[in-house]
CSV table of C-alpha atoms in Angstrom, one decimal:
chain,number,residue,atom,x,y,z
K,1,MET,CA,99.8,119.9,74.0
K,2,ARG,CA,96.1,120.1,73.2
K,3,LEU,CA,96.4,116.9,71.2
K,4,VAL,CA,97.9,115.1,74.2
K,5,LYS,CA,95.2,116.3,76.5
K,6,GLN,CA,92.4,115.4,74.2
K,7,ILE,CA,93.5,112.1,72.8
K,8,ILE,CA,96.4,110.6,74.7
K,9,ALA,CA,95.2,111.2,78.2
K,10,PRO,CA,91.8,109.5,77.8
K,11,LEU,CA,93.4,106.6,76.0
K,12,LEU,CA,95.8,106.2,78.8
K,13,SER,CA,93.0,106.3,81.3
K,14,SER,CA,91.2,103.6,79.3
K,15,ALA,CA,94.4,101.5,79.3
K,16,ARG,CA,94.5,101.9,83.1
K,17,ASP,CA,90.9,100.6,83.3
K,18,LEU,CA,91.8,97.5,81.2
K,19,LEU,CA,95.0,96.8,83.1
K,20,PRO,CA,93.4,94.6,85.8
K,21,ILE,CA,91.8,92.3,83.2
K,22,ILE,CA,95.1,92.0,81.3
K,23,ILE,CA,96.9,91.1,84.5
K,24,VAL,CA,94.3,88.5,85.6
K,25,VAL,CA,94.1,86.8,82.2
K,26,THR,CA,97.9,86.8,81.8
K,27,PHE,CA,98.5,85.4,85.2
K,28,PHE,CA,96.0,82.6,84.9
K,29,GLN,CA,97.1,81.7,81.4
K,30,LEU,CA,100.9,81.6,82.1
K,31,PHE,CA,101.1,80.6,85.7
K,32,VAL,CA,98.0,78.6,86.6
K,33,LEU,CA,97.1,76.9,83.3
K,34,GLN,CA,100.7,77.2,82.1
K,35,GLN,CA,99.9,77.6,78.5
K,36,PRO,CA,101.1,80.1,75.9
K,37,PHE,CA,98.7,82.6,74.4
K,38,PRO,CA,96.9,81.4,71.3
K,39,ASN,CA,97.3,84.0,68.5
K,40,LEU,CA,98.8,86.8,70.5
K,41,GLU,CA,98.6,89.4,67.8
K,42,LYS,CA,94.8,89.1,67.6
K,43,ILE,CA,94.6,89.5,71.4
K,44,ILE,CA,96.7,92.6,71.3
K,45,SER,CA,94.7,94.2,68.4
K,46,GLY,CA,91.5,93.3,70.3
K,47,ILE,CA,92.8,95.1,73.4
K,48,VAL,CA,93.6,98.2,71.3
K,49,TYR,CA,90.0,98.2,69.9
K,50,VAL,CA,88.6,97.9,73.4
K,51,MET,CA,90.7,100.9,74.4
K,52,ILE,CA,89.7,103.0,71.5
K,53,GLY,CA,86.0,102.0,72.0
K,54,MET,CA,86.1,102.9,75.7
K,55,THR,CA,87.6,106.3,75.0
K,56,LEU,CA,85.1,107.1,72.3
K,57,PHE,CA,82.2,105.9,74.5
K,58,ILE,CA,83.2,108.1,77.4
K,59,ARG,CA,83.6,111.1,75.2
K,60,GLY,CA,80.2,110.5,73.6
K,61,LEU,CA,78.7,110.0,77.0
K,62,GLU,CA,79.6,113.5,78.1
K,63,MET,CA,78.8,115.1,74.8
K,64,GLY,CA,75.6,113.2,73.9
K,65,LEU,CA,73.9,110.9,76.3
K,66,PHE,CA,74.2,112.9,79.6
K,67,PRO,CA,73.1,116.2,78.1
K,68,VAL,CA,70.1,114.5,76.3
K,69,GLY,CA,68.9,112.9,79.5
K,70,GLU,CA,69.3,116.0,81.6
K,71,SER,CA,67.8,118.4,79.0
K,72,MET,CA,64.8,116.2,78.6
K,73,ALA,CA,64.3,116.1,82.3
K,74,TYR,CA,64.4,119.9,82.5
K,75,ALA,CA,62.1,120.3,79.6
K,76,PHE,CA,59.5,117.9,81.2
K,77,ALA,CA,59.8,119.7,84.5
K,78,ARG,CA,59.2,123.1,82.8
K,79,LYS,CA,56.3,121.8,80.8
K,80,GLY,CA,54.8,120.4,83.9
K,81,SER,CA,52.8,117.7,82.2
K,82,LEU,CA,52.9,114.6,84.4
K,83,PHE,CA,51.2,112.4,81.8
K,84,TRP,CA,53.8,112.9,79.1
K,85,LEU,CA,56.7,112.5,81.6
K,86,LEU,CA,55.3,109.2,82.8
K,87,LEU,CA,54.6,107.9,79.3
K,88,PHE,CA,58.2,108.9,78.4
K,89,SER,CA,59.6,107.1,81.4
K,90,PHE,CA,57.7,103.9,80.7
K,91,LEU,CA,58.6,103.9,77.0
K,92,LEU,CA,62.3,104.6,77.8
K,93,GLY,CA,62.4,101.6,80.0
K,94,PHE,CA,60.3,99.4,77.7
K,95,GLY,CA,61.9,100.4,74.5
K,96,THR,CA,65.5,100.0,75.7
K,97,THR,CA,64.8,96.6,77.2
K,98,ILE,CA,62.7,94.8,74.5
K,99,ALA,CA,65.7,94.8,72.1
K,100,GLU,CA,68.4,94.1,74.6
K,101,PRO,CA,70.6,91.3,73.3
K,102,ALA,CA,71.5,89.9,76.7
K,103,LEU,CA,67.8,89.6,77.5
K,104,ILE,CA,67.1,87.8,74.2
K,105,ALA,CA,69.8,85.3,75.1
K,106,VAL,CA,68.5,84.7,78.6
K,107,ALA,CA,64.9,84.4,77.4
K,108,ASP,CA,65.9,81.7,74.8
K,109,GLU,CA,67.7,79.7,77.5
K,110,ALA,CA,64.8,80.1,79.9
K,111,ALA,CA,62.5,78.7,77.2
K,112,THR,CA,64.7,75.6,77.0
K,113,VAL,CA,64.6,75.2,80.7
K,114,ALA,CA,60.8,75.5,80.7
K,115,ALA,CA,60.5,73.0,77.9
K,116,ASN,CA,62.8,70.5,79.7
K,117,GLY,CA,60.9,71.0,82.9
K,118,GLY,CA,57.7,70.1,81.2
K,119,MET,CA,56.1,73.5,81.8
K,120,ILE,CA,55.5,74.1,78.1
K,121,ALA,CA,55.5,71.9,75.0
K,122,THR,CA,59.0,71.1,73.6
K,123,ASP,CA,58.3,72.2,70.0
K,124,ASP,CA,60.0,75.3,68.6
K,125,ALA,CA,56.8,77.3,68.3
K,126,ALA,CA,56.0,76.9,72.0
K,127,LYS,CA,59.5,77.8,73.0
K,128,LYS,CA,59.5,80.9,70.8
K,129,SER,CA,56.3,82.2,72.2
K,130,TYR,CA,57.5,81.5,75.7
K,131,ALA,CA,60.7,83.4,75.1
K,132,TYR,CA,58.9,86.3,73.5
K,133,GLY,CA,56.4,86.4,76.4
K,134,LEU,CA,59.3,86.5,78.8
K,135,ARG,CA,61.0,89.4,77.0
K,136,LEU,CA,57.7,91.3,76.9
K,137,THR,CA,57.3,90.7,80.6
K,138,VAL,CA,60.7,92.0,81.4
K,139,ALA,CA,60.4,95.0,79.2
K,140,ILE,CA,57.0,95.9,80.8
K,141,SER,CA,58.5,95.5,84.2
K,142,VAL,CA,61.5,97.8,83.4
K,143,GLY,CA,59.1,100.4,82.0
K,144,PHE,CA,57.0,100.1,85.1
K,145,ALA,CA,60.1,100.4,87.3
K,146,ILE,CA,61.3,103.7,85.6
K,147,LEU,CA,57.7,105.0,85.9
K,148,VAL,CA,57.5,104.3,89.6
K,149,GLY,CA,61.0,105.6,90.1
K,150,VAL,CA,60.1,108.9,88.4
K,151,ILE,CA,57.0,109.2,90.6
K,152,ARG,CA,59.2,108.6,93.6
K,153,ILE,CA,61.5,111.4,92.6
K,154,LEU,CA,58.6,113.8,92.0
K,155,LYS,CA,57.0,112.9,95.4
K,156,GLY,CA,60.3,112.7,97.3
K,157,TRP,CA,59.6,109.3,98.8
K,158,PRO,CA,62.7,107.8,100.4
K,159,ILE,CA,64.1,105.1,98.1
K,160,HIS,CA,64.6,102.4,100.7
K,161,TYR,CA,60.9,102.1,101.4
K,162,LEU,CA,60.3,101.1,97.8
K,163,ILE,CA,63.4,98.9,97.7
K,164,ALA,CA,62.2,97.1,100.9
K,165,ILE,CA,58.8,96.6,99.3
K,166,GLY,CA,60.5,95.2,96.2
K,167,TYR,CA,62.6,92.8,98.2
K,168,LEU,CA,59.6,91.6,100.1
K,169,GLY,CA,57.9,91.0,96.7
K,170,VAL,CA,60.9,89.0,95.5
K,171,ILE,CA,60.9,86.9,98.7
K,172,ILE,CA,57.2,86.2,98.6
K,173,MET,CA,57.3,85.3,94.9
K,174,THR,CA,60.2,83.0,95.5
K,175,ALA,CA,58.1,81.0,97.9
K,176,PHE,CA,55.5,80.4,95.2
K,177,ALA,CA,57.3,80.4,91.9
K,178,PRO,CA,58.3,77.1,90.2
K,179,LYS,CA,61.9,76.4,91.2
K,180,GLU,CA,63.1,76.2,87.5
K,181,ILE,CA,62.3,79.9,87.0
K,182,ILE,CA,64.0,81.3,90.1
K,183,GLY,CA,67.6,81.4,88.9
K,184,ILE,CA,66.5,82.9,85.6
K,185,ALA,CA,64.3,85.4,87.3
K,186,TYR,CA,67.1,86.5,89.7
K,187,ASP,CA,69.5,86.9,86.7
K,188,SER,CA,67.1,88.8,84.6
K,189,GLY,CA,67.3,91.6,87.0
K,190,GLY,CA,70.9,92.1,86.2
K,191,VAL,CA,70.9,91.8,82.5
K,192,THR,CA,68.2,94.3,81.7
K,193,THR,CA,70.2,97.5,82.2
K,194,SER,CA,72.3,98.1,79.1
K,195,THR,CA,75.3,100.3,78.5
K,196,ILE,CA,73.2,103.0,76.8
K,197,THR,CA,70.2,102.8,79.1
K,198,VAL,CA,72.2,103.4,82.2
K,199,PRO,CA,73.7,106.8,81.4
K,200,LEU,CA,70.4,108.1,79.9
K,201,VAL,CA,68.2,106.9,82.8
K,202,THR,CA,70.8,108.2,85.4
K,203,ALA,CA,70.9,111.6,83.7
K,204,LEU,CA,67.1,111.7,83.6
K,205,GLY,CA,66.9,111.0,87.3
K,206,VAL,CA,69.5,113.5,88.3
K,207,GLY,CA,68.1,116.1,86.0
K,208,LEU,CA,64.6,115.7,87.4
K,209,ALA,CA,65.8,115.8,91.0
K,210,SER,CA,67.8,119.0,90.3
K,211,SER,CA,65.0,120.8,88.5
K,212,ILE,CA,62.4,120.2,91.2
K,213,SER,CA,62.8,122.4,94.3
K,214,GLY,CA,63.3,120.5,97.5
K,215,ARG,CA,64.9,117.5,95.9
K,216,ASN,CA,68.5,116.7,96.3
K,217,PRO,CA,70.1,115.2,93.1
K,218,MET,CA,72.3,113.0,95.2
K,219,ILE,CA,69.6,111.6,97.5
K,220,ASP,CA,66.7,111.6,95.1
K,221,GLY,CA,68.3,111.5,91.7
K,222,PHE,CA,69.8,108.0,91.9
K,223,GLY,CA,67.8,104.8,92.3
K,224,LEU,CA,66.0,104.4,88.9
K,225,ILE,CA,68.4,101.7,87.8
K,226,ALA,CA,67.9,99.9,91.2
K,227,PHE,CA,64.2,99.6,90.4
K,228,ALA,CA,64.8,98.5,86.9
K,229,SER,CA,66.9,95.6,88.2
K,230,LEU,CA,64.4,94.7,90.9
K,231,THR,CA,61.0,94.6,89.2
K,232,PRO,CA,62.0,92.1,86.5
K,233,MET,CA,62.7,89.4,89.2
K,234,ILE,CA,59.1,89.8,90.5
K,235,PHE,CA,57.5,89.9,87.1
K,236,VAL,CA,59.4,87.0,85.7
K,237,MET,CA,58.5,84.8,88.6
K,238,ALA,CA,54.9,85.8,88.1
K,239,TYR,CA,55.2,84.9,84.5
K,240,GLY,CA,56.7,81.5,85.5
K,241,MET,CA,53.7,80.9,87.8
K,242,MET,CA,51.1,81.7,85.1
K,243,MET,CA,52.6,79.6,82.4
R,1,MET,CA,88.6,92.3,54.6
R,2,PRO,CA,87.2,90.3,57.6
R,3,PHE,CA,87.7,93.3,59.9
R,4,LEU,CA,85.7,95.7,57.8
R,5,THR,CA,82.8,93.2,57.5
R,6,GLU,CA,82.9,92.7,61.2
R,7,LEU,CA,83.0,96.4,61.8
R,8,PHE,CA,80.0,96.9,59.5
R,9,PHE,CA,77.8,94.2,61.1
R,10,THR,CA,78.7,95.1,64.6
R,11,THR,CA,77.9,98.8,63.9
R,12,LEU,CA,74.6,97.7,62.4
R,13,SER,CA,73.6,95.7,65.4
R,14,THR,CA,74.7,98.5,67.8
R,15,ILE,CA,72.5,100.9,65.7
R,16,LYS,CA,69.7,98.4,66.0
R,17,ASP,CA,70.0,98.5,69.8
R,18,VAL,CA,70.2,102.3,69.9
R,19,LEU,CA,67.4,102.9,67.4
R,20,PRO,CA,64.4,102.5,69.8
R,21,ILE,CA,66.0,104.9,72.3
R,22,VAL,CA,66.8,107.5,69.6
R,23,LEU,CA,63.2,107.2,68.2
R,24,ILE,CA,61.7,107.7,71.7
R,25,ILE,CA,63.9,110.7,72.5
R,26,PHE,CA,63.5,112.5,69.2
R,27,GLY,CA,59.8,111.6,69.0
R,28,PHE,CA,59.1,113.2,72.4
R,29,GLN,CA,61.5,116.1,71.7
R,30,TYR,CA,59.6,117.1,68.5
R,31,PHE,CA,56.1,116.1,69.2
R,32,VAL,CA,55.6,116.7,72.9
R,33,ILE,CA,58.3,119.1,74.1
R,34,LYS,CA,58.2,120.8,70.7
R,35,ARG,CA,61.5,122.5,71.2
R,36,PRO,CA,64.8,121.7,69.5
R,37,LEU,CA,67.5,120.1,71.7
R,38,PRO,CA,70.1,122.7,72.8
R,39,ASN,CA,73.5,122.0,71.1
R,40,LEU,CA,71.9,119.5,68.7
R,41,LYS,CA,75.0,119.2,66.6
R,42,LYS,CA,77.2,118.4,69.6
R,43,ILE,CA,74.7,115.8,70.9
R,44,ILE,CA,74.5,114.1,67.5
R,45,ILE,CA,78.3,113.9,67.4
R,46,GLY,CA,78.2,112.5,70.9
R,47,MET,CA,75.7,109.8,70.0
R,48,LEU,CA,77.8,108.8,67.0
R,49,TYR,CA,80.8,108.5,69.4
R,50,VAL,CA,78.8,106.3,71.7
R,51,ILE,CA,77.7,104.0,68.8
R,52,LEU,CA,81.2,103.9,67.3
R,53,GLY,CA,82.8,103.4,70.8
R,54,LEU,CA,80.5,100.5,71.7
R,55,THR,CA,81.1,98.9,68.3
R,56,PHE,CA,84.9,99.0,68.8
R,57,PHE,CA,84.5,97.9,72.4
R,58,LEU,CA,82.4,94.8,71.4
R,59,ILE,CA,84.6,93.9,68.5
R,60,GLY,CA,87.7,94.0,70.7
R,61,LEU,CA,86.0,92.0,73.4
R,62,GLU,CA,84.9,89.4,70.9
R,63,GLU,CA,88.3,89.2,69.4
R,64,ALA,CA,90.5,89.2,72.5
R,65,LEU,CA,88.9,88.7,75.8
R,66,PHE,CA,85.8,86.6,75.4
R,67,PRO,CA,87.3,83.5,73.6
R,68,LEU,CA,90.2,83.5,76.0
R,69,GLY,CA,88.1,84.0,79.1
R,70,ARG,CA,85.6,81.3,78.1
R,71,LEU,CA,88.3,78.9,77.4
R,72,MET,CA,89.9,79.7,80.7
R,73,ALA,CA,86.7,79.2,82.6
R,74,GLN,CA,86.3,75.9,80.9
R,75,GLN,CA,89.8,74.7,81.6
R,76,LEU,CA,89.8,75.9,85.3
R,77,THR,CA,86.6,74.1,86.0
R,78,ASP,CA,87.7,70.9,84.3
R,79,PRO,CA,87.8,68.1,86.9
R,80,ALA,CA,91.1,66.9,85.4
R,81,PHE,CA,92.8,70.2,86.1
R,82,ILE,CA,91.4,70.4,89.6
R,83,ARG,CA,92.6,66.8,90.4
R,84,ALA,CA,96.0,67.6,89.0
R,85,GLY,CA,96.5,70.3,91.6
R,86,LEU,CA,95.7,68.0,94.5
R,87,ASP,CA,98.2,65.9,96.5
R,88,SER,CA,95.8,63.1,97.2
R,89,ALA,CA,93.4,62.2,94.5
R,90,ALA,CA,90.1,61.8,96.3
R,91,ASP,CA,87.3,60.0,94.5
R,92,VAL,CA,84.8,62.8,95.1
R,93,LEU,CA,85.9,66.4,94.8
R,94,GLN,CA,85.1,68.6,97.8
R,95,TRP,CA,84.1,72.3,97.6
R,96,SER,CA,87.5,73.2,99.1
R,97,ASP,CA,89.4,71.6,96.2
R,98,TYR,CA,88.4,74.4,93.9
R,99,THR,CA,90.8,77.0,95.1
R,100,TRP,CA,91.9,78.4,91.7
R,101,VAL,CA,88.2,78.6,90.6
R,102,TYR,CA,87.4,80.9,93.6
R,103,ILE,CA,90.4,83.0,92.9
R,104,PHE,CA,89.6,83.2,89.2
R,105,ALA,CA,86.0,84.1,90.0
R,106,ALA,CA,86.9,86.9,92.3
R,107,ALA,CA,89.7,88.2,90.1
R,108,ILE,CA,87.6,88.2,86.9
R,109,GLY,CA,84.7,89.8,88.7
R,110,PHE,CA,86.9,92.6,90.0
R,111,SER,CA,88.8,93.3,86.8
R,112,THR,CA,85.8,93.2,84.4
R,113,THR,CA,83.8,95.5,86.7
R,114,ILE,CA,86.6,98.1,86.6
R,115,ALA,CA,86.3,98.1,82.8
R,116,GLU,CA,82.5,98.1,82.7
R,117,PRO,CA,81.3,101.2,80.7
R,118,SER,CA,78.0,101.6,82.5
R,119,LEU,CA,79.7,101.8,85.8
R,120,ILE,CA,82.1,104.4,84.5
R,121,ALA,CA,79.1,106.4,83.4
R,122,VAL,CA,77.4,106.2,86.8
R,123,ALA,CA,80.7,107.0,88.6
R,124,ILE,CA,81.3,110.1,86.5
R,125,MET,CA,77.7,111.2,87.2
R,126,ALA,CA,78.1,110.6,90.9
R,127,ASN,CA,81.4,112.5,91.0
R,128,ASP,CA,79.9,115.5,89.2
R,129,VAL,CA,76.7,115.6,91.3
R,130,SER,CA,78.4,115.2,94.6
R,131,GLY,CA,80.9,117.9,93.7
R,132,GLY,CA,83.8,115.4,93.9
R,133,SER,CA,83.1,114.2,97.4
R,134,ILE,CA,82.2,110.7,96.0
R,135,GLY,CA,85.2,110.0,94.0
R,136,ALA,CA,84.7,108.0,90.7
R,137,ARG,CA,87.7,105.7,91.4
R,138,GLY,CA,86.8,104.9,95.0
R,139,LEU,CA,83.2,104.1,94.0
R,140,ARG,CA,84.3,101.9,91.1
R,141,ILE,CA,86.8,100.0,93.3
R,142,SER,CA,84.3,99.4,96.0
R,143,VAL,CA,81.8,98.2,93.5
R,144,ALA,CA,84.4,95.9,92.0
R,145,ILE,CA,85.3,94.4,95.4
R,146,GLY,CA,81.6,93.7,95.9
R,147,VAL,CA,81.3,91.9,92.6
R,148,ALA,CA,84.5,89.9,93.3
R,149,VAL,CA,83.1,88.7,96.7
R,150,GLY,CA,79.7,88.1,95.2
R,151,ILE,CA,80.9,86.0,92.3
R,152,ALA,CA,83.3,84.0,94.4
R,153,LEU,CA,80.4,83.2,96.8
R,154,GLY,CA,78.1,82.4,93.8
R,155,VAL,CA,80.7,79.9,92.6
R,156,PHE,CA,80.8,78.4,96.0
R,157,ARG,CA,77.0,78.0,95.9
R,158,ILE,CA,77.2,76.2,92.5
R,159,ILE,CA,79.9,73.9,93.8
R,160,SER,CA,78.2,73.1,97.1
R,161,GLY,CA,74.7,72.9,95.5
R,162,THR,CA,72.9,75.1,98.1
R,163,PRO,CA,69.7,76.9,97.1
R,164,LEU,CA,70.2,80.3,95.5
R,165,HIS,CA,67.4,82.1,97.3
R,166,TYR,CA,68.8,81.5,100.8
R,167,TYR,CA,71.9,83.6,99.8
R,168,ILE,CA,69.9,86.3,98.1
R,169,ILE,CA,67.3,86.6,100.9
R,170,THR,CA,70.1,86.8,103.5
R,171,GLY,CA,71.8,89.5,101.3
R,172,TYR,CA,68.5,91.5,101.2
R,173,ILE,CA,68.3,91.4,105.0
R,174,ILE,CA,71.9,92.7,105.3
R,175,VAL,CA,71.2,95.4,102.7
R,176,ILE,CA,68.1,96.6,104.6
R,177,ILE,CA,70.0,96.7,107.9
R,178,GLN,CA,72.9,98.6,106.3
R,179,THR,CA,70.4,101.1,104.9
R,180,PHE,CA,69.6,102.2,108.4
R,181,TYR,CA,73.2,103.1,109.2
R,182,ALA,CA,74.6,104.2,105.9
R,183,PRO,CA,74.9,108.0,105.1
R,184,LYS,CA,71.7,109.1,103.4
R,185,ILE,CA,73.4,110.5,100.2
R,186,ILE,CA,74.9,107.1,99.3
R,187,ILE,CA,71.8,105.0,99.5
R,188,GLY,CA,70.3,105.6,96.0
R,189,LEU,CA,73.7,105.3,94.4
R,190,ALA,CA,74.5,102.1,96.3
R,191,TYR,CA,71.3,100.5,95.1
R,192,ASP,CA,72.0,101.7,91.6
R,193,SER,CA,75.5,100.2,91.5
R,194,GLY,CA,74.0,96.8,91.9
R,195,GLY,CA,72.3,97.0,88.6
R,196,VAL,CA,75.0,98.7,86.5
R,197,THR,CA,77.8,96.3,87.3
R,198,THR,CA,76.5,93.5,85.2
R,199,SER,CA,76.5,94.4,81.5
R,200,THR,CA,78.7,94.2,78.5
R,201,VAL,CA,82.0,92.9,79.9
R,202,THR,CA,81.0,91.0,83.0
R,203,VAL,CA,77.9,89.0,81.9
R,204,PRO,CA,79.4,86.9,79.1
R,205,LEU,CA,82.5,85.8,81.2
R,206,VAL,CA,80.6,85.2,84.4
R,207,ALA,CA,77.9,83.2,82.5
R,208,ALA,CA,80.6,81.1,80.9
R,209,LEU,CA,82.1,80.4,84.4
R,210,GLY,CA,78.7,79.4,85.8
R,211,LEU,CA,77.8,77.1,82.9
R,212,GLY,CA,81.3,75.6,82.9
R,213,LEU,CA,81.0,74.7,86.6
R,214,ALA,CA,77.4,73.5,86.5
R,215,SER,CA,78.2,71.2,83.5
R,216,THR,CA,81.3,69.5,85.0
R,217,ILE,CA,80.1,68.9,88.6
R,218,PRO,CA,78.1,65.7,88.9
R,219,GLY,CA,74.6,66.3,90.1
R,220,ARG,CA,74.4,69.9,88.8
R,221,ASN,CA,72.1,70.8,85.9
R,222,PRO,CA,73.7,73.6,83.8
R,223,LEU,CA,70.3,75.1,83.0
R,224,LEU,CA,69.2,75.2,86.6
R,225,ASP,CA,72.4,75.8,88.5
R,226,GLY,CA,74.3,77.8,85.8
R,227,PHE,CA,72.1,80.8,86.5
R,228,GLY,CA,72.4,82.9,89.6
R,229,LEU,CA,75.9,84.3,89.4
R,230,ILE,CA,74.7,87.6,87.9
R,231,ALA,CA,72.2,87.9,90.8
R,232,PHE,CA,75.2,87.6,93.2
R,233,ALA,CA,77.1,90.2,91.2
R,234,SER,CA,74.2,92.6,91.4
R,235,LEU,CA,73.6,92.2,95.1
R,236,PHE,CA,77.0,92.4,96.7
R,237,PRO,CA,78.1,95.8,95.3
R,238,ILE,CA,75.1,97.3,97.1
R,239,MET,CA,76.7,96.1,100.4
R,240,SER,CA,80.2,97.1,99.5
R,241,VAL,CA,79.3,100.6,98.4
R,242,MET,CA,77.3,101.2,101.6
R,243,PHE,CA,80.1,99.7,103.6
R,244,TYR,CA,82.6,102.0,101.8
R,245,ALA,CA,80.5,105.1,102.6
R,246,GLN,CA,80.0,104.0,106.2
R,247,ALA,CA,83.7,103.4,106.6
R,248,SER,CA,84.7,106.8,105.1
R,249,ALA,CA,82.0,108.6,107.2
R,250,TRP,CA,83.3,106.9,110.3
R,251,ALA,CA,86.9,107.8,109.4
R,252,ALA,CA,86.0,111.4,108.8
R,253,HIS,CA,84.1,111.5,112.1
R,254,ARG,CA,87.1,110.0,114.0
R,255,LYS,CA,89.4,112.5,112.4
R,256,ALA,CA,87.2,115.4,113.3
R,257,LYS,CA,86.9,114.1,116.8
R,258,ASN,CA,90.7,113.6,117.1
R,259,SER,CA,91.5,117.1,115.9
R,260,ALA,CA,88.8,118.5,118.3
R,261,LEU,CA,90.5,116.7,121.1
R,262,GLN,CA,93.9,118.0,120.0
R,263,ASP,CA,92.5,121.6,119.9
R,264,GLU,CA,91.2,121.1,123.5
R,265,GLY,CA,94.5,119.7,124.6
R,266,GLY,CA,96.3,122.7,123.1
R,267,GLU,CA,94.3,125.2,125.1
């Protein structure tokens, strides 16, 4: 009975989460494109791996990532040192973004766009340094976002003021940025927040909001991820203007 | 043993991704907070689960879903396929000829979002923090609907060739207006759900769809027009989550009003 509860039930729940994808892919393959599945056994084994992976990830989330984020938030609140908390927030954002594979891919493509658009030289060295500069820009902007978001939780500012200011920043920058960079800048907001960063940062926010009196974890705890996907847009457009 | 080599290299690259985070956490824990983490053993096991889980997840996706999804995106956006579905073969394809592409965009947006691990994480957290009043499943479904609508509209934008920022700026204005009317407790979560939807599962498939479209439609530049779908996928969930919260608040309000009326009528 315990075995069923601990292993089978989460696996079934992962299967249920995957069901929509399986239905969509099967429907389009068989009915719209009207083709058989190429190497079906590989697809089935792949789905089983995804199911196992999802189950382990969710288990690890509740055992490891959430408690770490929350207990660090409590420890910083107890210690009462603003400097270390803000440094930690910045580094958490910066450190998790600089190595993000999705960002590396987007930065490389952006460098190709820039080279084709005549903004930088077309040789590899110029592209490489452009891509690296872009990654650094995004990582700094995410670090900055988490830092500002943490200050917001401490001060209890309403989140929508900051978001509205951010939107305004995006709109103003869009008017001035070279048009080649706009699509990349808008997308870079979405790719920065990785699967490991999100639970940690969310737990940090909720932990901080619940350990400071007068803050509501539901109202004040969420919102860090929102900043982290907003600031990269502004910073990347600024980078595009400077290059 | 191709599987074992793959397992090994994927584990290695996952560890590489996790390493900076682990270093920052343990560095601060031991040099600044100077207190051991409570339940250290459990946390380390949990971290190992996370690394192993992501590894399996990525291997499975690479093996089953990504090649098929990419191929599908390619085939569905192929002008030959779209022409085959039309009764009269016009010389120039209109935006309305791409019916299956829109349906595919919405369906793949919805289904990959339901399987997105970061969204599961945020939904579990929201469920715990709100004491169950914000259900994990309802939140995930409304986010997924937002992504579906967003990606379908983003596909329309690529096909019609209209500028990206018009859509995004209009979206911002709607979000700001909704913020005034939405229940206060949902706002932070709604904004967050924009950022979390687009990661491991959604981005590779959606990017393939965008690039496939931009490279087959005459006059589109894949490098310029292929981008932007992710921006749509991160904007629309904000609206759909606030809408969901507004709708449920409104329904609760109506129900309370109705039962109040009934009480009055009974007296």
